[in-house]
Tab-separated table of C-alpha atoms in Angstrom:
chain	number	residue	atom	x	y	z
A	256	MET	CA	0.000	0.000	0.000
A	257	ILE	CA	2.843	2.389	0.789
A	258	LYS	CA	4.331	1.893	-2.691
A	259	LEU	CA	1.033	2.873	-4.309
A	260	LEU	CA	0.787	5.941	-2.075
A	261	ASP	CA	4.381	6.899	-2.964
A	262	ILE	CA	3.526	6.671	-6.673
A	263	LEU	CA	0.429	8.833	-6.214
A	264	LEU	CA	2.414	11.469	-4.345
A	265	GLU	CA	5.300	11.645	-6.818
A	266	LYS	CA	6.037	15.027	-8.322
A	267	LYS	CA	7.030	14.365	-11.915
A	268	LEU	CA	9.171	16.695	-13.969
A	269	ARG	CA	9.814	16.125	-17.676
A	270	VAL	CA	12.537	18.334	-19.146
A	271	PHE	CA	13.466	18.717	-22.805
A	272	ASP	CA	16.247	20.753	-24.313
A	273	PHE	CA	15.035	22.679	-27.370
A	274	ASP	CA	17.735	23.058	-30.047
A	275	ASP	CA	18.761	19.758	-31.648
A	276	THR	CA	16.605	17.828	-29.183
A	277	LEU	CA	13.060	18.866	-30.175
A	278	VAL	CA	13.787	21.159	-33.095
A	279	LYS	CA	16.497	21.713	-35.676
A	280	SER	CA	16.792	25.329	-36.674
A	281	ASN	CA	19.173	27.333	-38.779
A	282	SER	CA	20.226	29.480	-35.813
A	283	LYS	CA	24.002	29.442	-35.539
A	284	VAL	CA	26.574	30.114	-32.830
A	285	PHE	CA	29.500	32.282	-33.876
A	286	VAL	CA	32.894	31.708	-32.275
A	287	ILE	CA	35.267	34.661	-32.448
A	288	ASN	CA	38.930	34.199	-31.630
A	289	LYS	CA	41.744	36.572	-32.595
A	290	GLY	CA	39.543	38.344	-35.121
A	291	LYS	CA	38.516	35.136	-36.885
A	292	LYS	CA	34.876	34.105	-36.920
A	293	LYS	CA	33.789	30.470	-37.031
A	294	THR	CA	30.185	29.260	-37.401
A	295	LEU	CA	28.770	26.315	-35.448
A	296	THR	CA	25.380	24.615	-35.536
A	297	PRO	CA	23.795	23.973	-32.121
A	298	GLY	CA	24.813	20.306	-32.443
A	299	GLU	CA	28.422	21.248	-33.169
A	300	PHE	CA	28.375	23.698	-30.269
A	301	ALA	CA	27.055	20.984	-27.922
A	302	ILE	CA	30.323	19.064	-28.334
A	303	TYR	CA	32.639	22.025	-28.944
A	304	ASN	CA	35.623	22.335	-26.598
A	305	LYS	CA	36.257	25.970	-25.801
A	306	ASN	CA	39.678	27.309	-26.735
A	307	PRO	CA	41.479	30.071	-24.823
A	308	GLY	CA	40.301	33.431	-26.120
A	309	ASP	CA	37.044	32.139	-27.613
A	310	GLU	CA	34.117	34.533	-27.452
A	311	PHE	CA	30.631	33.393	-28.394
A	312	ASP	CA	27.913	35.273	-30.268
A	313	PHE	CA	24.442	33.752	-29.749
A	314	SER	CA	22.518	36.603	-31.397
A	315	GLU	CA	20.763	34.275	-33.876
A	316	PHE	CA	19.080	32.556	-30.926
A	317	ASP	CA	16.881	35.587	-30.314
A	318	LYS	CA	14.574	33.919	-32.843
A	319	VAL	CA	13.860	30.393	-34.087
A	320	ILE	CA	15.126	30.358	-37.686
A	321	GLU	CA	13.488	27.874	-40.085
A	322	PRO	CA	12.501	25.337	-37.391
A	323	LYS	CA	11.997	21.678	-38.254
A	324	GLN	CA	10.534	19.348	-35.657
A	325	ILE	CA	12.646	16.314	-34.835
A	326	LYS	CA	9.830	13.849	-35.422
A	327	ALA	CA	10.783	11.042	-33.026
A	328	MET	CA	11.416	13.393	-30.111
A	329	PHE	CA	8.351	15.476	-30.875
A	330	ARG	CA	6.253	12.287	-30.630
A	331	VAL	CA	7.719	11.662	-27.166
A	332	PHE	CA	7.033	15.292	-26.241
A	333	LYS	CA	3.401	15.079	-27.465
A	334	ASN	CA	2.820	11.811	-25.595
A	335	ILE	CA	4.074	13.330	-22.355
A	336	TYR	CA	2.014	16.475	-22.993
A	337	LYS	CA	-1.160	14.420	-23.494
A	338	ALA	CA	-0.519	11.827	-20.757
A	339	SER	CA	-2.865	11.621	-17.824
A	340	GLY	CA	-1.614	12.275	-14.330
A	341	SER	CA	0.257	15.240	-13.037
A	342	ARG	CA	3.633	16.202	-14.343
A	343	ARG	CA	5.348	19.425	-15.212
A	344	LEU	CA	6.587	19.588	-18.783
A	345	THR	CA	9.425	22.055	-19.242
A	346	ILE	CA	11.700	23.220	-22.037
A	347	LEU	CA	15.107	24.067	-20.552
A	348	THR	CA	17.210	25.970	-23.057
A	349	ALA	CA	20.573	27.702	-23.022
A	350	ARG	CA	18.992	30.476	-25.125
A	351	ALA	CA	18.942	33.916	-23.543
A	352	THR	CA	15.227	34.471	-24.070
A	353	TYR	CA	12.245	32.159	-23.756
A	354	ARG	CA	9.932	34.108	-26.103
A	355	PRO	CA	10.911	32.594	-29.481
A	356	VAL	CA	10.679	29.068	-28.071
A	357	ARG	CA	7.336	29.788	-26.399
A	358	GLN	CA	6.010	31.304	-29.663
A	359	PHE	CA	7.148	28.269	-31.670
A	360	LEU	CA	5.359	25.954	-29.225
A	361	LYS	CA	2.183	28.061	-29.387
A	362	ASP	CA	2.343	28.015	-33.188
A	363	VAL	CA	2.355	24.190	-33.183
A	364	GLY	CA	-0.435	23.876	-30.607
A	365	PHE	CA	1.264	23.782	-27.193
A	366	ASP	CA	0.123	26.906	-25.368
A	367	ASP	CA	0.950	26.007	-21.799
A	368	VAL	CA	4.444	24.488	-21.782
A	369	TYR	CA	6.804	26.075	-19.292
A	370	VAL	CA	9.964	27.445	-20.985
A	371	VAL	CA	13.093	28.315	-19.017
A	372	ALA	CA	15.814	30.286	-20.814
A	373	LEU	CA	19.080	30.130	-18.904
A	374	GLY	CA	21.050	32.533	-21.084
A	375	ASP	CA	24.096	30.348	-20.514
A	376	SER	CA	25.528	27.279	-22.240
A	377	ASN	CA	27.434	26.057	-19.165
A	378	PRO	CA	26.135	22.513	-18.446
A	379	LYS	CA	26.213	23.213	-14.715
A	380	LYS	CA	23.444	25.803	-15.188
A	381	LYS	CA	21.048	23.093	-16.397
A	382	ALA	CA	22.017	20.838	-13.491
A	383	ASP	CA	21.587	23.735	-11.048
A	384	TRP	CA	18.098	24.430	-12.385
A	385	ILE	CA	17.110	20.756	-12.089
A	386	GLU	CA	18.538	20.660	-8.572
A	387	SER	CA	16.386	23.695	-7.696
A	388	GLN	CA	13.352	21.683	-8.827
A	389	ILE	CA	14.408	18.705	-6.691
A	390	LYS	CA	14.524	21.080	-3.741
A	391	LYS	CA	10.935	22.092	-4.601
A	392	GLY	CA	9.896	18.460	-4.213
A	393	TYR	CA	10.166	16.952	-7.685
A	394	ASP	CA	11.237	13.348	-7.214
A	395	ASP	CA	10.674	11.728	-10.618
A	396	ILE	CA	12.692	13.465	-13.322
A	397	LEU	CA	13.276	12.775	-17.009
A	398	PHE	CA	15.876	14.978	-18.749
A	399	LEU	CA	16.437	14.755	-22.515
A	400	ASP	CA	19.199	16.726	-24.228
A	401	ASP	CA	21.425	16.349	-27.295
A	402	SER	CA	24.518	17.463	-25.356
A	403	PRO	CA	26.524	14.698	-23.677
A	404	LYS	CA	28.095	17.377	-21.445
A	405	ASN	CA	24.685	18.514	-20.164
A	406	VAL	CA	23.476	14.966	-19.554
A	407	ARG	CA	26.684	13.982	-17.761
A	408	VAL	CA	26.409	16.888	-15.304
A	409	VAL	CA	22.700	16.275	-14.669
A	410	LYS	CA	23.371	12.557	-14.052
A	411	GLN	CA	25.762	13.550	-11.262
A	412	LEU	CA	22.724	14.716	-9.281
A	413	LYS	CA	21.768	11.037	-8.817
A	414	ARG	CA	24.606	10.612	-6.320
A	415	LYS	CA	23.535	13.652	-4.320
A	416	TYR	CA	19.834	12.715	-4.397
A	417	PRO	CA	19.655	8.900	-4.394
A	418	LYS	CA	15.930	8.855	-3.548
A	419	VAL	CA	15.015	10.877	-6.621
A	420	ARG	CA	14.067	8.781	-9.631
A	421	MET	CA	16.108	10.357	-12.403
A	422	ASP	CA	16.610	9.429	-16.014
A	423	ALA	CA	18.945	11.695	-18.003
A	424	ARG	CA	19.525	10.732	-21.623
A	425	VAL	CA	21.475	11.961	-24.614
A	426	VAL	CA	19.197	11.983	-27.629
A	427	LYS	CA	20.310	11.750	-31.256
A	428	TYR	CA	17.587	11.669	-33.852
A	429	GLY	CA	17.289	12.827	-37.426
A	430	VAL	CA	14.681	15.373	-38.499
């Protein structure tokens, strides 16, 4: 009986990254070093190792340029959105502003998805945000992201919070 009660009292959190997890867009990251400018896709940036002197320009992420849904992940997203029971569905993005992501979601029929824009690509920022949700009582967490760095840092929370059910996965799907 206690197990059933525990399941009923769980606070579920489902977290998706946006770029290259749910949607491919033509927004680019520019890396400037010693006057030279290099262009990276979000996927390339996710695995990019910063060099000394690198400066990043994320200005194209103030909008969602030519978005294409990643079909397999969007099916997972829709299923979670439609599922019965209580859970909080969140988009957690390194973008500096939530508005373009929120508008994209509204345009495709998802008016009430919570979008958090961290304004920072440091993987620890995503882990810190998820930890803040654990402290608010969420104890069943699914985190999906295309960046192995982000997933690795989030997985480290399992050691600190062994009673929290946590599944953090790197996703790689075509459009």
